Amino acid sequence: MEETPEIADIPQIEKTSEETEKDEITTAQKIEQQISDSFQTVSRKLKETVNIDLFLHDIQDWIFERIKTGTTLIIGDKIGEFAEKIAKITPEVVARDSSSSYVSPKTEVKDAEILRKLDMKPFKIDKFESLDGVFYNIIIIFALRRLSKDQTDVFLNKCKSLLAKNGQLIVVGEFYPKSVLLYPITAVKEGVKAINSKILKRKVVRPLVNFDKTIKQLELKFYDVKYDAGGRIRTYVLTKRWGALLS
């Protein structure tokens, strides 16, 4: 009986100190990259929490995709370009800009047809109360944070009276964040606002509270909601009746 030949062990090639050092460097680089990525993620989240304007473009795109054909009312901060964009696809746009950087469209809009369809002026709550018309899209972008509780009630009641039966009221607002991890940042911001308000006597803007309760009192229906910045920014789509946006 033939014996099975023995197979010699394959010798293991030991890594040189140079190769070992290279592996250690690669591992260190990976760890360093992971730390860097984590830091950038946290940094981005902090920036998003502090600066809500970072979300504005994305929110406007989200709203634009939901615009109904019909007259449109837009009220809020820095809405010039957005109002002009809406005017390209709707028959008439009434815009009221609440920001301090308001610029007349006559100096900005070059298209005569768009300018004809766009009625844009600074927002003033007392003049808004006398506004007439029926609108299929009413879009409110960070305008409520500049109003008192009583002004907010009057404002939303007026919006409801201007809203068409099959129209939509879209409200973009700043709220307190849902995530407990963002509470410390919110507390710091509120502390700064308190100093500005109580000591420096400056007018400050504050997040909305009890908004859901206010909407129910107005007997408006919740159709959709978009959350951004950990719930700190919410975009509500509201209607007068169920099924209004299904037709």
XYZ file of C-alpha atoms in Angstrom:
247
model
C 0.000 0.000 0.000
C 1.445 3.254 -1.118
C 1.961 5.887 1.471
C 0.414 9.304 0.915
C 3.249 11.708 0.361
C 3.555 14.364 2.970
C 2.993 17.931 1.801
C 5.334 20.350 3.347
C 3.811 23.287 5.180
C 3.714 26.461 3.136
C 5.898 28.900 4.943
C 4.135 32.058 6.160
C 5.661 35.214 4.866
C 6.080 37.526 7.767
C 5.234 41.155 7.245
C 8.100 43.502 7.304
C 8.115 46.272 9.851
C 7.534 48.674 6.962
C 4.335 46.843 5.914
C 3.122 46.638 9.492
C 3.673 50.347 9.907
C 1.708 50.983 6.668
C -1.241 48.920 7.979
C -1.202 50.866 11.219
C -1.215 54.145 9.304
C -4.143 52.958 7.152
C -6.121 51.950 10.240
C -5.360 55.257 11.899
C -6.458 57.093 8.773
C -9.739 55.177 8.701
C -10.421 56.019 12.344
C -9.496 59.635 11.714
C -11.847 59.748 8.706
C -14.684 58.231 10.730
C -14.180 60.833 13.457
C -14.072 63.580 10.833
C -17.279 62.316 9.186
C -19.042 62.128 12.544
C -17.915 65.646 13.441
C -19.108 67.000 10.097
C -22.496 65.306 10.567
C -22.910 66.804 14.032
C -21.694 70.188 12.770
C -24.200 70.102 9.896
C -27.036 69.197 12.273
C -26.109 72.101 14.544
C -26.003 74.527 11.619
C -29.379 73.286 10.405
C -30.842 73.698 13.863
C -29.488 77.221 14.257
C -30.075 78.454 10.696
C -33.498 77.413 9.453
C -32.985 79.322 6.199
C -30.823 76.390 5.042
C -34.047 74.454 4.480
C -35.941 77.195 2.677
C -35.019 76.214 -0.884
C -35.961 72.561 -0.342
C -39.253 73.542 1.312
C -40.132 75.868 -1.557
C -39.448 73.076 -4.071
C -41.703 70.755 -2.050
C -44.493 73.355 -2.087
C -44.018 74.127 -5.785
C -44.728 70.498 -6.699
C -48.112 70.773 -4.934
C -49.351 74.067 -6.399
C -52.918 73.970 -7.757
C -53.840 75.856 -10.900
C -55.474 79.045 -9.683
C -54.926 82.356 -7.945
C -52.194 82.245 -5.311
C -51.439 84.283 -2.179
C -47.922 84.149 -0.693
C -46.916 85.820 2.574
C -43.560 85.552 4.293
C -39.837 86.209 4.464
C -37.701 86.467 1.323
C -40.397 85.287 -1.081
C -39.523 87.403 -4.133
C -37.919 84.717 -6.320
C -40.424 82.098 -5.171
C -43.394 84.363 -5.999
C -41.942 85.009 -9.444
C -41.552 81.255 -10.004
C -45.182 80.627 -8.967
C -46.371 83.413 -11.286
C -45.022 81.438 -14.254
C -47.544 78.632 -13.708
C -50.564 80.378 -12.143
C -52.861 83.124 -13.490
C -52.279 85.575 -10.624
C -50.002 85.863 -7.593
C -50.528 88.239 -4.685
C -47.366 88.382 -2.562
C -46.733 90.197 0.705
C -43.118 90.150 1.903
C -42.599 90.389 5.676
C -38.779 90.589 5.577
C -36.813 93.763 6.154
C -34.970 93.144 2.872
C -38.073 93.626 0.704
C -37.337 94.810 -2.834
C -40.002 95.988 -5.274
C -40.457 93.477 -8.135
C -40.466 96.387 -10.596
C -36.709 96.677 -10.080
C -36.064 92.914 -10.078
C -38.457 91.247 -12.545
C -37.533 91.711 -16.211
C -40.363 89.650 -17.721
C -43.297 92.017 -18.409
C -45.830 89.139 -18.488
C -44.723 87.870 -15.069
C -44.758 91.402 -13.684
C -48.341 91.836 -14.918
C -49.449 88.707 -13.027
C -47.529 89.543 -9.831
C -48.891 91.913 -7.173
C -46.105 92.190 -4.601
C -45.881 94.605 -1.674
C -44.559 94.705 1.899
C -46.686 92.797 4.427
C -48.660 94.869 6.929
C -51.164 93.068 9.142
C -53.712 95.924 9.193
C -53.780 96.195 5.387
C -53.913 92.425 5.028
C -57.213 92.347 6.924
C -58.839 94.361 4.113
C -57.570 92.088 1.310
C -60.285 90.659 -0.967
C -60.360 87.706 -3.325
C -60.532 83.926 -3.515
C -57.292 81.944 -3.591
C -56.661 78.308 -4.440
C -53.189 78.424 -2.911
C -52.389 80.410 0.223
C -48.756 79.977 1.257
C -47.430 81.301 4.567
C -43.635 81.149 4.992
C -42.311 82.018 8.477
C -44.757 84.935 8.751
C -46.522 83.775 11.921
C -43.418 84.007 14.099
C -43.547 87.805 13.779
C -47.158 88.023 14.974
C -48.612 88.041 18.473
C -51.095 85.370 19.548
C -54.065 87.675 18.888
C -52.645 88.751 15.520
C -52.065 85.121 14.573
C -55.711 84.245 15.284
C -56.949 87.192 13.194
C -54.477 86.380 10.432
C -55.426 82.703 10.149
C -59.133 83.494 10.255
C -58.601 85.896 7.371
C -56.683 83.229 5.431
C -59.556 80.801 5.931
C -62.060 83.345 4.582
C -59.871 83.936 1.499
C -59.339 80.219 0.822
C -61.337 78.620 -1.999
C -63.535 75.644 -1.157
C -61.122 73.311 -2.966
C -58.027 75.316 -2.106
C -55.056 74.621 0.154
C -53.481 76.645 2.947
C -49.771 75.852 3.295
C -48.112 77.079 6.484
C -44.351 76.911 7.031
C -43.540 77.616 10.664
C -40.812 77.398 13.267
C -41.617 75.149 16.214
C -39.814 73.753 19.223
C -37.871 70.621 18.100
C -39.273 67.155 18.671
C -35.835 65.642 19.394
C -34.674 65.939 23.019
C -31.089 66.056 21.738
C -31.794 69.518 20.326
C -33.257 70.927 23.563
C -29.922 72.352 24.856
C -29.471 74.346 21.644
C -33.050 75.574 21.851
C -32.544 76.587 25.485
C -29.469 78.659 24.574
C -31.310 80.366 21.711
C -34.286 81.146 23.930
C -31.913 82.594 26.541
C -30.411 84.936 23.952
C -33.896 85.961 22.843
C -34.889 86.676 26.457
C -31.874 88.974 26.858
C -32.704 90.779 23.610
C -36.348 91.130 24.602
C -36.148 91.996 28.306
C -32.829 93.831 28.556
C -32.153 95.229 25.092
C -35.863 95.793 24.366
C -35.577 94.251 20.914
C -38.441 92.543 19.130
C -37.728 88.822 18.837
C -39.340 85.936 16.964
C -40.418 82.814 18.802
C -41.425 79.295 17.722
C -45.134 78.530 17.406
C -46.967 76.711 20.185
C -50.390 75.005 20.247
C -50.626 75.325 16.463
C -52.528 72.044 16.080
C -55.098 73.267 18.595
C -55.477 76.566 16.722
C -56.112 74.752 13.426
C -58.772 72.552 15.003
C -60.513 75.624 16.400
C -60.571 77.041 12.865
C -62.117 73.741 11.694
C -59.451 73.282 9.040
C -58.379 69.783 7.973
C -54.828 68.429 8.104
C -53.951 67.038 4.680
C -50.170 66.639 4.916
C -47.157 67.764 6.936
C -43.424 67.910 6.187
C -40.850 67.847 9.002
C -37.389 69.385 8.768
C -34.580 70.098 11.265
C -35.768 67.468 13.724
C -39.311 68.828 13.625
C -38.177 72.366 14.325
C -39.551 73.381 10.933
C -42.929 72.032 9.880
C -44.832 72.634 6.655
C -48.557 72.016 7.060
C -50.978 71.535 4.159
C -54.487 72.433 5.336
C -57.887 72.431 3.618
C -61.449 73.467 4.366
C -62.871 70.011 3.704
C -61.725 66.410 3.416
C -60.944 65.407 -0.141
C -60.441 68.984 -1.327
C -57.072 68.137 -2.898
C -58.147 64.828 -4.423
C -60.099 66.386 -7.282
